[in-house]
Short mmCIF file of C-alpha atoms in Angstrom, two decimals:
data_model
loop_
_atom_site.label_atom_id
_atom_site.label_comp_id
_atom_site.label_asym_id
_atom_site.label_seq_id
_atom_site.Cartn_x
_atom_site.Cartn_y
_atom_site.Cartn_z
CA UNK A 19 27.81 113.93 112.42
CA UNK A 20 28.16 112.39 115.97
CA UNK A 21 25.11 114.38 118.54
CA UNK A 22 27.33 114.99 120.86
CA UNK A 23 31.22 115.89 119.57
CA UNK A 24 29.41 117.35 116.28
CA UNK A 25 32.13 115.99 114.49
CA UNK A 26 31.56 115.59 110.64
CA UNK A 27 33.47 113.93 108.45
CA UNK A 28 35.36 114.54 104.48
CA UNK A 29 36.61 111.61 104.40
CA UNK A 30 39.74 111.43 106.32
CA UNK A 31 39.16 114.96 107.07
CA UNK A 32 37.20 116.44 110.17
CA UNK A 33 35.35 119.67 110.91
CA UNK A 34 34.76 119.77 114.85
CA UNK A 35 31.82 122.10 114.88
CA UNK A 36 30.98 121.57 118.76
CA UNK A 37 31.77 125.69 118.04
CA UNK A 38 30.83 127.62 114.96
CA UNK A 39 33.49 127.72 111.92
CA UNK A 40 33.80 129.72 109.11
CA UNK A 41 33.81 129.04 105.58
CA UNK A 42 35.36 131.47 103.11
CA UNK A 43 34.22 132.43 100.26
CA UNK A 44 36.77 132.38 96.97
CA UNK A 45 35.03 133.83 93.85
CA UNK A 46 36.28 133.51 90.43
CA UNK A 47 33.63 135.05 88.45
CA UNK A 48 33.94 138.69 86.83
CA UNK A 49 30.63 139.56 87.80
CA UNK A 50 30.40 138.84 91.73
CA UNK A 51 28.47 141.67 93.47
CA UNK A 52 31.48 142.53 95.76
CA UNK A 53 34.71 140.72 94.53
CA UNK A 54 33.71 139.88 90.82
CA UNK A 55 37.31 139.98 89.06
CA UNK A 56 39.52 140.28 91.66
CA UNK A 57 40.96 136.99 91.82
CA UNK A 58 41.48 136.02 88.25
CA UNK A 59 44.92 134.86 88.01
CA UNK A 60 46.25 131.34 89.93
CA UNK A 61 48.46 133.86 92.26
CA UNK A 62 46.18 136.33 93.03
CA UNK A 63 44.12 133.03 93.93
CA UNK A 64 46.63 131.43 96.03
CA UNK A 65 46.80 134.27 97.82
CA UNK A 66 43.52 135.05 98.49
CA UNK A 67 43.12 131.05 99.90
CA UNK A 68 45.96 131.41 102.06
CA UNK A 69 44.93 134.61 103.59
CA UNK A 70 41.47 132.83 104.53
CA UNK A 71 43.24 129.83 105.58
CA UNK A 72 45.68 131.55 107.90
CA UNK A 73 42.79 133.58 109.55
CA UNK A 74 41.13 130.78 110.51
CA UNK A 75 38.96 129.77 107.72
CA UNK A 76 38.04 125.86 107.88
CA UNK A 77 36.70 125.88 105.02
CA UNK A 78 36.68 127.31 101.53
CA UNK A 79 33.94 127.67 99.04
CA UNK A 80 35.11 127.87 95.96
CA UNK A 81 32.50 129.14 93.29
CA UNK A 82 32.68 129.84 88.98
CA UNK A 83 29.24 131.41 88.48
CA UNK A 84 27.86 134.23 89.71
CA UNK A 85 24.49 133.89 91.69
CA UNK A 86 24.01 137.52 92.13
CA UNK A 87 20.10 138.86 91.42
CA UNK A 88 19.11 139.19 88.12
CA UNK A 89 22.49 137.25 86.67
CA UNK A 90 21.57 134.34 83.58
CA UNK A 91 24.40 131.85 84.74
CA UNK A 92 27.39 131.13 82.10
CA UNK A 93 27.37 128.02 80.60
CA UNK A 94 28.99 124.28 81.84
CA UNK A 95 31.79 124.84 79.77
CA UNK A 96 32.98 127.86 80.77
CA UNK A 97 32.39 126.99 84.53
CA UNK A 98 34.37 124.34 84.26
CA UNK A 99 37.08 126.45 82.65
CA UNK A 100 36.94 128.52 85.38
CA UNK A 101 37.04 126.46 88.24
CA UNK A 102 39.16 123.80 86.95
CA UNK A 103 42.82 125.08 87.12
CA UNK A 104 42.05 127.08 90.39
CA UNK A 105 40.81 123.99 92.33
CA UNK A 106 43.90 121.83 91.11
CA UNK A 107 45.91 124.81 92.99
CA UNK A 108 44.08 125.19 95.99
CA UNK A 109 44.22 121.31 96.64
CA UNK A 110 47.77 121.04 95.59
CA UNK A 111 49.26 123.76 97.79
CA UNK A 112 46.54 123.58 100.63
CA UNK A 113 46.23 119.92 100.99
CA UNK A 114 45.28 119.93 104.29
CA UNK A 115 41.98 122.25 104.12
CA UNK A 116 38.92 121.48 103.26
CA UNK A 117 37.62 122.48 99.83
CA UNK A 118 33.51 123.19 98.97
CA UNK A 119 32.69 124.02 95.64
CA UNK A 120 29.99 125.98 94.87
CA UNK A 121 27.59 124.75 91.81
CA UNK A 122 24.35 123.12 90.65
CA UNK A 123 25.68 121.20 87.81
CA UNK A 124 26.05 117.75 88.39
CA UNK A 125 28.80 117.15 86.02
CA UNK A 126 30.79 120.27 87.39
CA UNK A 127 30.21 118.35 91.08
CA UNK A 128 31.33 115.12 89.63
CA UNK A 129 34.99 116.93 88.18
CA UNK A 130 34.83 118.66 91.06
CA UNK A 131 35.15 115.70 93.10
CA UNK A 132 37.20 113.44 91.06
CA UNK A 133 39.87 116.26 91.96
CA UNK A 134 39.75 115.97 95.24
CA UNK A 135 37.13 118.78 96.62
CA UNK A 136 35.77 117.56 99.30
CA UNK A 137 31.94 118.84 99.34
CA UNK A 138 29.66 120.50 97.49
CA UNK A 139 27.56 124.12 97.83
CA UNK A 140 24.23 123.79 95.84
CA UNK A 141 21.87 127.14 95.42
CA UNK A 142 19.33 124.64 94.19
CA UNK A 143 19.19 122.13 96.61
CA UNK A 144 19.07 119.45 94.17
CA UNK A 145 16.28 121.39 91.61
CA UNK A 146 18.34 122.32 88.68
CA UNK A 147 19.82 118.73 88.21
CA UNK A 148 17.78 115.79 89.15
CA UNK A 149 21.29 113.75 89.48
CA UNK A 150 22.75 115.96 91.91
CA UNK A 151 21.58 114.14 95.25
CA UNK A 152 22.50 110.56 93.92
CA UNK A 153 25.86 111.68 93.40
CA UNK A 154 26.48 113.23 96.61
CA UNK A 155 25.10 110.38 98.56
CA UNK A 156 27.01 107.51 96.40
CA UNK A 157 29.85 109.61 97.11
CA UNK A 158 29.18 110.56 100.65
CA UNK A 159 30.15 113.84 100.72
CA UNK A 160 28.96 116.99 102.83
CA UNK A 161 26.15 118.71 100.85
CA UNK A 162 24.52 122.30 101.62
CA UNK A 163 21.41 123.04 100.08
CA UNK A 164 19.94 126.61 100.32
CA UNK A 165 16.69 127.92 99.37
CA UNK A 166 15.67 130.20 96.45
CA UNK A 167 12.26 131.04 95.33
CA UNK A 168 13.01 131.13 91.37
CA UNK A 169 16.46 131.43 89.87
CA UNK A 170 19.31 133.92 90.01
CA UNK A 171 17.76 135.66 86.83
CA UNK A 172 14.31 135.85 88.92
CA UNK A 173 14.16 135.67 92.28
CA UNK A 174 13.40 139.12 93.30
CA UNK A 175 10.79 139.44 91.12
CA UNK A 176 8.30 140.52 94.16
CA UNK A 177 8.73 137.10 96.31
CA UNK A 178 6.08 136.26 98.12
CA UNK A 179 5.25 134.11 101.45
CA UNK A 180 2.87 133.63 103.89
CA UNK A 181 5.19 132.82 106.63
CA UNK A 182 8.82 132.92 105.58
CA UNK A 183 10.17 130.66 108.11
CA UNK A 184 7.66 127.72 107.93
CA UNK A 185 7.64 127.59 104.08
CA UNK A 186 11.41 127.31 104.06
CA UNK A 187 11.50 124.88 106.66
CA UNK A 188 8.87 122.54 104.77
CA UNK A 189 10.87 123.14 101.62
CA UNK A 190 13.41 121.53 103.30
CA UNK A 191 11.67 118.73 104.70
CA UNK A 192 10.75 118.09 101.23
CA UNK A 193 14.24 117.96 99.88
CA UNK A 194 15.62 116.08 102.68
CA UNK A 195 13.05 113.15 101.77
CA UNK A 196 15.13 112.76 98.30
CA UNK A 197 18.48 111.87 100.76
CA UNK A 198 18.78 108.25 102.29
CA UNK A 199 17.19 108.05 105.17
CA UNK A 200 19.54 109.57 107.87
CA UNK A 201 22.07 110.80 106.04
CA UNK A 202 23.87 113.10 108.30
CA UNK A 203 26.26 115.34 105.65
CA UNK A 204 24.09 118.07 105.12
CA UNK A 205 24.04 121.76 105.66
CA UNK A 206 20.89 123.99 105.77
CA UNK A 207 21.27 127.29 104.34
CA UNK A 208 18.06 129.35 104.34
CA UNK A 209 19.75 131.52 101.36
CA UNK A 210 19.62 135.08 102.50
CA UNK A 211 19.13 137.58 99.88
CA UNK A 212 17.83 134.50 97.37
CA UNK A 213 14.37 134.95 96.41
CA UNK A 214 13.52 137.32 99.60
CA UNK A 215 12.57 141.26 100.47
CA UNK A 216 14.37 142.91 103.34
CA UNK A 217 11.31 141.66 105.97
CA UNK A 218 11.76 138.37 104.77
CA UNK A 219 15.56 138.15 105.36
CA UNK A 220 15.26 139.75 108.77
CA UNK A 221 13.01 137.50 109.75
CA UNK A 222 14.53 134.78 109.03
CA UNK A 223 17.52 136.13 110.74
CA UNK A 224 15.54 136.26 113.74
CA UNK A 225 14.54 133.11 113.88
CA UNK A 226 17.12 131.30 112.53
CA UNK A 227 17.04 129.31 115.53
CA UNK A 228 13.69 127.41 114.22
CA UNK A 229 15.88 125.61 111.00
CA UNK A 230 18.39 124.04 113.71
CA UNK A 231 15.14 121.83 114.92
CA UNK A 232 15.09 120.00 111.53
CA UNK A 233 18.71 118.24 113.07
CA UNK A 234 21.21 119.54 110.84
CA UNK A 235 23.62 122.38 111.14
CA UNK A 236 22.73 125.49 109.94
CA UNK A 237 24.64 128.00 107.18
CA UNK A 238 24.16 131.65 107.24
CA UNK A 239 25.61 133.33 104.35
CA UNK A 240 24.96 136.93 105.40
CA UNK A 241 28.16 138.80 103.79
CA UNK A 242 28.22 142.42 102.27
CA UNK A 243 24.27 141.04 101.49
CA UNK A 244 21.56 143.48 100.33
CA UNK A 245 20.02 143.05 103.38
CA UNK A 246 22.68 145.21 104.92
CA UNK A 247 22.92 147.73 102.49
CA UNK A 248 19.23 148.92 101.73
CA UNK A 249 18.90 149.65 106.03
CA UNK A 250 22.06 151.47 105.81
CA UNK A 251 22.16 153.11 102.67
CA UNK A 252 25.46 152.02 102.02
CA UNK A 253 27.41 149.19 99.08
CA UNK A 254 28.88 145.88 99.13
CA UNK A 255 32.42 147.67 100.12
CA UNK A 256 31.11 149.59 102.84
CA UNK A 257 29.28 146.57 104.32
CA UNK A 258 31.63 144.88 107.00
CA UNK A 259 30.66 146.56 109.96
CA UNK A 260 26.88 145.53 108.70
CA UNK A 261 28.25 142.39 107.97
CA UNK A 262 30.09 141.08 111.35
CA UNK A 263 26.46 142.71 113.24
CA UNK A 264 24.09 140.39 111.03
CA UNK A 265 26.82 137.77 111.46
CA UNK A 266 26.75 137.85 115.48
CA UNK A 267 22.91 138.37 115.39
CA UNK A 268 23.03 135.18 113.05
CA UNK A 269 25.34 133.33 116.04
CA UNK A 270 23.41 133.99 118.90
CA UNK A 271 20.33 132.54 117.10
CA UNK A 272 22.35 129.65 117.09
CA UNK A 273 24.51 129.42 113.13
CA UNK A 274 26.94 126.59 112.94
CA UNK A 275 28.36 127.95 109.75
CA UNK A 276 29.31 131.63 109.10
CA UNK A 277 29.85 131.92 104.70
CA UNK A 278 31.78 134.93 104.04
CA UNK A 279 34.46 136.81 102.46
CA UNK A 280 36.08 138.62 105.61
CA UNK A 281 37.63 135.97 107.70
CA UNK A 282 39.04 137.69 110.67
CA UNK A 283 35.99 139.49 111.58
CA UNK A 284 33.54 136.54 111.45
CA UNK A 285 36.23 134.41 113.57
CA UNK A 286 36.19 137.31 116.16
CA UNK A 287 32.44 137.10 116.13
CA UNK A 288 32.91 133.65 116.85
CA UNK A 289 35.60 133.96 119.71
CA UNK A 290 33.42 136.74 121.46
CA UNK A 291 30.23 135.04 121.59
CA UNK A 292 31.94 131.95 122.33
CA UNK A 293 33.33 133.65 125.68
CA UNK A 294 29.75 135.49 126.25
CA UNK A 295 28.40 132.15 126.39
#
C-alpha cells in the first residue's frame, strides 16, 4: 500500500482505498447467525454475489464455517466441500472482483488460492495454523487478521481485559512481528463480537481510531452483531438500522473497511460521511 494513493494491490488487481470500501459478506454455512442456509445452491450463490457486486461491493468474503459463539467448527473436508464449487463460480462469472476467503486452515488457503481467490480472512490471525503466515507472505497476498480471546466454541466464556484497546493493539504488534518486515498487505480487524462483552465492543468502537496508528488499514465487521441486538432488544433480522449506526460510528472513527452483509446501506454510509467530510 502506497502512503499517499492507499492503493493496494491483488496482483493485477487494485483496491483504491484513499475512501472506505466495502466488503461483502457471502456465507455458505447452515448455521450462520443471520444467513446460515440461505445460499446453498450455485444460483442462489451467484445471485447473492452479483447483488453485492452491483451495489458496490469491492470485495467479497467468501466463508464455509461458521464462527458464530459457541459453534465447534466442521472439519477440513467438509469446508473444502463447501467452498470449493462456489469459489470456482464466483471467479468464473465475476472475474473482475476481488475474492477473500474466509478460513484458518492453511490447506483450505492454499486451494483457495491455487483457484484464483485473491486474499485471505483469518479469525486466528495466524494461531490455529502455524503455516498460515508463510504462505500468505510467499504468496503475497492481502491478509486480515482479527482478534479473538479463545475460539468460536469459547470465547464468551466471561472475557476478560484490563484495557480492551491496548491489549488488542499489543496482540497485534505481536502477530505482525511473525510477517516480513514491512509487509504492507494486511488488514486489522479488532473482531467485534469475538471474545468480547457489550463494554468491550463499544469501546473499542469508540476508539477504533487508536488501531489505525499501528499503519495498516483497519476492518470493522460490525453487521447484525450482538452488540446491536442486546442494547436494542432486538435479532440478527431486525438489526440493519443498528447496523448502518455502528457502521457510521465505526467510519467517523476512521474504518477503511466496512464487512457486512447489506451492501447498499454501508455504501450510503460511506457516500454520506464522505460528503460530511
Amino acid at each position: 500500500m502506497t502512503s499517499k494513493k492507499k492503493i493496494f494491490l491483488f496482483g493485477e488487481k487494485k483496491l483504491d482505498l484513499s475512501t472506505p470500501v466495502v466488503m461483502g459478506i457471502l456465507n455458505l454455512t447452515p448455521d450462520s447467525f443471520y444467513d446460515g442456509g440461505h445460499f446453498q445452491t450455485e444460483t442462489e450463490q451467484m445471485l447473492q454475489a452479483e447483488k453485492m457486486i452491483s451495489e458496490g461491493a469491492s470485495i467479497l468474503d467468501i466463508g464455509a464455517v461458521s464462527t458464530r459463539p459457541g459453534t465447534e467448527p466442521v472439519d477440513e473436508k467438509e469446508e473444502l466441500r463447501r467452498l470449493t464449487p462456489a469459489l470456482r463460480a464466483v471467479i468464473r462469472n465475476f472475474p473482475d472482483c476481488l475474492i477473500s476467503v474466509d478460513t484458518f486452515r492453511t490447506s483450505v488457503a492454499r486451494t483457495a488460492l491455487d483457484y484464483g481467490a485473491d486474499m485471505i480472512n483469518d479469525i486466528y490471525a495466524g494461531r490455529f495454523d502455524g503455516k498460515m503466515i508463510g504462505l500468505v507472505t510467499s504468496r503475497n497476498v492481502p491478509y486480515s487478521m482479527m482478534h479473538m480471546q479463545g475460539t468460536p466454541g469459547t470465547m464468551q466464556e466471561n472475557p476478560a481485559y484490563g484495557d480492551v484497546v491496548s491489549e488488542i493493539l499489543e496482540f497485534f504488534r505481536e502477530r505482525l512481528e511473525h510477517f516480513p518486515e514491512k509487509y504492507p498487505k494486511i488488514f486489522l480487524d479488532p473482531g467485534f463480537g469475538f471474545g468480547k462483552t457489550v463494554e468491550h465492543n463499544f469501546t473499542l468502537l469508540g476508539r477504533l481510531s487508536e488501531f489505525r496508528k499501528l499503519g495498516y488499514p483497519v476492518l470493522a465487521g460490525l453487521s447484525r452483531k450482538s452488540m446491536i441486538n442486546q442494547v436494542l432488544r432486538t435479532y440478527p433480522h431486525q438489526a440493519l438500522n443498528g447496523t448502518t449506526v455502528l457502521n457510521t460510528i465505526a467510519l467517523l472513527n476512521g474504518a477503511d473497511v466496512l464487512r457486512v452483509h447489506d451492501v447498499k446501506q454501508a455504501m450510503e454510509a460511506i457516500q454520506l460521511v464522505a460528503h460530511l467530510r
